Amino acid sequence: MTSTPIDKTQTSVAEFEDITMPSLGADMTEGTLTEWLVKEGEQVNSGDIIAVLETQKGAIDMEVYSSGTIAEILVTPVTEVPVGTVLARLALAEASQKMSPQKSSVSTPILAPTPAVTASDTSTELEKNVVVSEQVKVVDVKVTGVKASPIVRRLAKEQQLNLTGIKGSGPQGAILLNDLAPLLKAKTDTKSEQHKPADKTEQNMRNAIAVAMTKSKQEIPHFYLNLELDLTNAQQWLQQQNQATPPEEHLLLLALLLKALANSLVKYPKLNGFYQGSIFEKNSAFEQANAIHIGNVISLRQGGLVVPAIHDVDKLSVSELMQGLRDITERSRNGHLRSSELMDATITVTNMGERGADSVFGIIYPPQVAILGFGKVREIAKVVNDDVVIAQVLTVSLSADHRVIDGMLAAKFLNYLAKKLQKPERL
Amino acid sequence: MNNNNTQQTILEAIQEVAPEIELDDIDMDEDIREECDLDSMDFLNYLIALKKSTGISIAEGDYTLVNTFNKMLNYLSERLSEKSSS
Amino acid sequence: MSEQVLTYREALRSGIEQALIDDERVFLMGEDVGRYGGCYGVSKGLFERYGEQKIIDTPLCESGFVGVGVGAALGGMRPIIEVMTVNFSLLAMDQIVNSAATLRHMSGGQVNVPLVIRMACGAGLQLAAQHSHSWENFYAHIPGLKVLSPATHNDARHMLIQALADPDPVIIFEHVMLLNTNGEVSDKSEASMKKALVRQQGTDVSLITYGGSLTKALAAAKQLQTLNISAEVVDLRCLRPLDTKAIVASVTKTHRAIIIDEAWLTGSLAGEISAIIMEQAFWHLDAPVKRICTAEVPIPYPSHLEQAALPQVEQIVIAAQDIMAAC
């Protein structure tokens, strides 16, 4: 009937990827979408920040991990959804390229003439020019967001109400004004207490920490090792380095410690990974991580803490690492941490020395298998070769998961770390 | 830059790392790190902020000369007047 | 303020009489308005009191006498044209739309057409398909016209005077089912002719209506009260221009709207009002807007079918119950 062959690939549905509410920790069950930073139709590249989420860990920037075009936004802010909820759909870049070149060869898609057209002359004329294009199948998108009437949505946004968990009495479970009544009443009751929003965030953070730490202590058989690190050389080296550079290039001890740690993990990978499942499960096991992302415990001034990771520490120079530390510290304060930073840590470090403790026995953050605690730098009198010398030392404490690591390995690891720090220039 | 301005500049630099701190909160002659609860990262960022606003680079060796608010005030005032007179 | 109880018909007559007395430029013109006293008896007795110069019987030719009315208005008179029913106004559409409504524009403002056209409208008297129309929406569609719908006796009394004061053409729709009813009339209007009025305050749902449907809406509101639903009844009064402020204010308050309109659903004023609510009060809605209109059939002759086609109180009540659950 038609002269133009129909290319079926050209009219196929573009490949889509779901952008879902990420899980930013073993304990996280839901998160709140507070802002979209992209619109439907906008092109995005892998790594771009596309939304702002509010989790128990505070506000974080959500990245997209593929390149393409935002095809459809399914959830509107401000909405709390369970982890895994599809927030938007991304039309992947490769597929959309497949679509475009063919478009020019297809004339305006006109449906085949209806039987009503009877004049034989005209019908053959029409048939020549008509291209029957396969109608692009409309993807039946199931709305997974919260259904609520316009006024409910508006009130939720204005008063920062959490709509999940509210039973909607409207059609398809839509939340109506009446359904909000108890929530609004609760709001007016607590309004008199004049709580700042920060308090709510802190409470959520406390909850998150509580959940994670409880789980850790319940499931992970911790054991602890201490070692005193001699940092005399390291401190000297730092001083020399910093003398010659402006403040913005100054290196802090922590950067050296982290680099030494990363190098040590290269040699002792059994401390860098994840333990999934429990010993009672058949396929529980230790999975070695294929990169070294060190999570850093950063306490927030208003209370609470976040643990963003610096990626691939073993591949960074000490100064790059220092810049990375400064960057995450700053972004921890103003709430612009990225989801990848909160999800990817393979091991955690807590630097309690600043707070004035000699050593700290940290609690492993599941599903990691170890956590290192650095105490404060102390000046002590030390015996070296029958002489008493003054040395700068720091106690490192390793908390390790006994399902994966045993004492011998842990001890060797710590000694290796101690050795690495004797030659700071080589880090 | 007169003394008041310098004072303001120092406060602003502190507030970059510790936004909640006000002048009244600080004992001028006590260790600024204790007063404002600054760790080594915070202190470094504070110095970097001061460098940005005053142009003055403070070497690590001079940390003992700037570890209280008043000491910092004097240190900066000296160097700033040096700068303007040179 | 003195109050009287009059029939709707008497209220209308009273208004015409006041107009004739107050302004000598005013005259009434239409089929059977003079010697017969008006097809519906509205002008009964006026011919005898005011004479044939003021109460003019016309030939059976709508386009003709409406045209004459346009001419008279252009010439400085203040004619009240009575088109027997809106059903016959079709024959005068060209004069109404292309002359009365448009001459001011086409003349660049040089002339006004201070014409008032009164038309009986609506169904319920078993006058069947050709004589039961509700075409307020046709006329409310035309720029250059104002369209009024007096639903109460007081408005029937006073809106005519307000309309005559307007320098541009005004069309007044008088629902036939109201003519015999009694109602209170005071010595002045409650509001300017362009304003909608809340006839009954409520908090749960806005019943927005006009003309002959107002009594149904009020009856429904009464029933809904026993069902614990507080309905607010908005009488639009002016259909062009619509008092959008009042509509939005009511919906903002109640969050739910039901529009009762005796016209057919498709292309009705109810659709227009629904769009206005969507545009201007979307974020206050707790449920989709509902419309209760006449079934899309030519109005039947047999009484039970006619009633089945028209909006009824029960429908409004059921709709209000549904809308509380957003169904």
Coordinates of N, CA, C and O in Angstrom, one line a residue, chain A residues 238-239 242-243 245-252 254 301 322 325-326 329 333 351 354-355, chain B residues 17-21 36-42 44-45 47-48 51 57-60 63:
Chain A
L238 N 54.8 17.6 58.1 CA 53.7 18.5 57.9 C 54.1 19.9 58.1 O 53.8 20.8 57.3
Q239 N 54.8 20.1 59.2 CA 55.3 21.5 59.5 C 56.1 22.1 58.4 O 55.9 23.2 58.0
N242 N 53.9 22.8 55.4 CA 53.0 23.9 55.5 C 53.7 25.3 55.6 O 53.2 26.3 55.3
Q243 N 55.0 25.2 56.0 CA 55.8 26.5 56.1 C 55.9 27.1 54.7 O 55.9 28.3 54.6
T245 N 53.9 26.8 52.2 CA 52.6 27.0 51.4 C 51.7 28.0 52.1 O 51.7 28.1 53.3
P246 N 50.8 28.6 51.4 CA 49.7 29.4 52.0 C 48.7 28.6 52.7 O 48.6 27.4 52.4
P247 N 47.9 29.2 53.5 CA 46.9 28.5 54.4 C 46.0 27.6 53.6 O 45.7 26.5 54.0
E248 N 45.6 28.0 52.4 CA 44.6 27.2 51.7 C 45.3 25.9 51.1 O 44.6 25.0 50.7
E249 N 46.6 25.8 51.2 CA 47.2 24.6 50.8 C 47.8 23.8 52.0 O 48.4 22.8 51.8
H250 N 47.5 24.3 53.2 CA 48.0 23.6 54.4 C 47.4 22.2 54.5 O 46.3 22.0 54.2
L251 N 48.3 21.3 54.9 CA 47.8 19.9 55.1 C 47.6 19.7 56.6 O 48.3 20.1 57.4
L252 N 46.5 19.0 56.9 CA 46.2 18.6 58.3 C 46.6 17.1 58.5 O 46.7 16.3 57.5
L254 N 45.0 14.7 59.6 CA 44.0 13.8 59.2 C 44.2 13.3 57.8 O 44.0 12.1 57.5
R301 N 27.7 21.3 63.9 CA 27.7 22.3 65.0 C 26.4 22.3 65.8 O 26.4 22.4 67.0
M322 N 43.4 16.3 51.0 CA 43.1 17.4 51.9 C 42.0 18.3 51.3 O 41.1 18.7 52.1
L325 N 38.8 16.6 51.8 CA 38.3 16.8 53.2 C 37.7 18.1 53.5 O 36.6 18.2 54.1
R326 N 38.3 19.1 53.0 CA 37.8 20.5 53.2 C 36.4 20.6 52.5 O 35.5 21.2 53.0
T329 N 33.7 18.7 54.4 CA 33.4 19.3 55.6 C 32.5 20.5 55.4 O 31.5 20.7 56.1
R333 N 28.2 21.0 56.3 CA 27.6 22.1 57.1 C 26.4 22.6 56.4 O 25.4 22.9 57.0
N351 N 37.5 10.7 63.9 CA 38.7 11.4 64.4 C 38.4 12.1 65.7 O 38.1 13.3 65.7
E354 N 40.3 15.5 68.0 CA 40.0 16.9 68.0 C 39.1 17.2 69.3 O 39.2 18.3 69.8
R355 N 38.3 16.3 69.6 CA 37.4 16.5 70.7 C 38.0 16.2 72.1 O 37.4 16.3 73.1
Chain B
V17 N 32.8 29.6 59.7 CA 32.9 28.2 60.1 C 32.0 27.9 61.3 O 31.6 26.8 61.5
A18 N 31.7 29.0 62.0 CA 30.8 28.8 63.2 C 29.7 29.9 63.1 O 29.8 30.9 63.8
P19 N 28.7 29.6 62.3 CA 27.7 30.7 62.0 C 26.9 31.2 63.2 O 26.4 32.3 63.2
E20 N 26.9 30.4 64.3 CA 26.1 30.8 65.4 C 26.8 31.7 66.4 O 26.2 32.3 67.3
I21 N 28.1 31.9 66.2 CA 28.9 32.7 67.2 C 28.6 34.2 67.0 O 28.7 34.7 65.9
C36 N 35.1 29.0 70.5 CA 34.2 28.8 69.4 C 34.1 27.3 69.0 O 33.4 27.0 68.0
D37 N 34.7 26.4 69.7 CA 34.6 25.0 69.4 C 35.0 24.7 68.0 O 34.3 24.1 67.2
L38 N 36.3 25.1 67.7 CA 36.8 24.9 66.4 C 37.8 23.7 66.4 O 38.7 23.7 67.2
D39 N 37.6 22.8 65.4 CA 38.6 21.8 65.3 C 39.7 22.2 64.3 O 39.6 23.4 63.9
S40 N 40.7 21.4 64.1 CA 41.8 21.9 63.3 C 41.3 22.3 61.9 O 41.9 23.2 61.3
M41 N 40.4 21.6 61.3 CA 39.8 21.9 60.0 C 39.1 23.3 60.1 O 39.3 24.1 59.2
D42 N 38.3 23.5 61.1 CA 37.7 24.7 61.3 C 38.7 25.9 61.4 O 38.5 26.9 60.8
L44 N 41.7 26.1 60.3 CA 42.3 26.3 59.1 C 41.4 27.1 58.1 O 41.8 28.0 57.5
N45 N 40.2 26.7 58.1 CA 39.2 27.4 57.2 C 39.0 28.8 57.7 O 38.8 29.7 56.9
L47 N 41.4 30.7 59.1 CA 42.5 31.4 58.6 C 42.4 31.7 57.1 O 42.8 32.7 56.6
I48 N 41.9 30.7 56.4 CA 41.8 30.9 55.0 C 40.8 32.0 54.7 O 41.0 32.8 53.8
K51 N 42.4 35.2 55.2 CA 43.3 35.5 54.1 C 42.5 36.1 53.0 O 43.0 37.1 52.3
S57 N 48.4 36.2 54.9 CA 48.7 34.7 55.1 C 49.3 34.5 56.4 O 50.3 35.1 56.7
I58 N 48.7 33.6 57.2 CA 49.3 33.3 58.5 C 50.0 32.0 58.5 O 49.4 30.9 58.3
A59 N 51.3 32.0 58.8 CA 52.1 30.8 58.7 C 51.7 29.9 59.9 O 51.4 30.4 61.0
E60 N 52.0 28.6 59.8 CA 51.7 27.7 60.8 C 52.5 28.0 62.1 O 52.0 27.9 63.2
Y63 N 50.9 30.4 64.6 CA 49.6 30.0 65.2 C 49.5 30.5 66.7 O 48.5 31.0 67.1

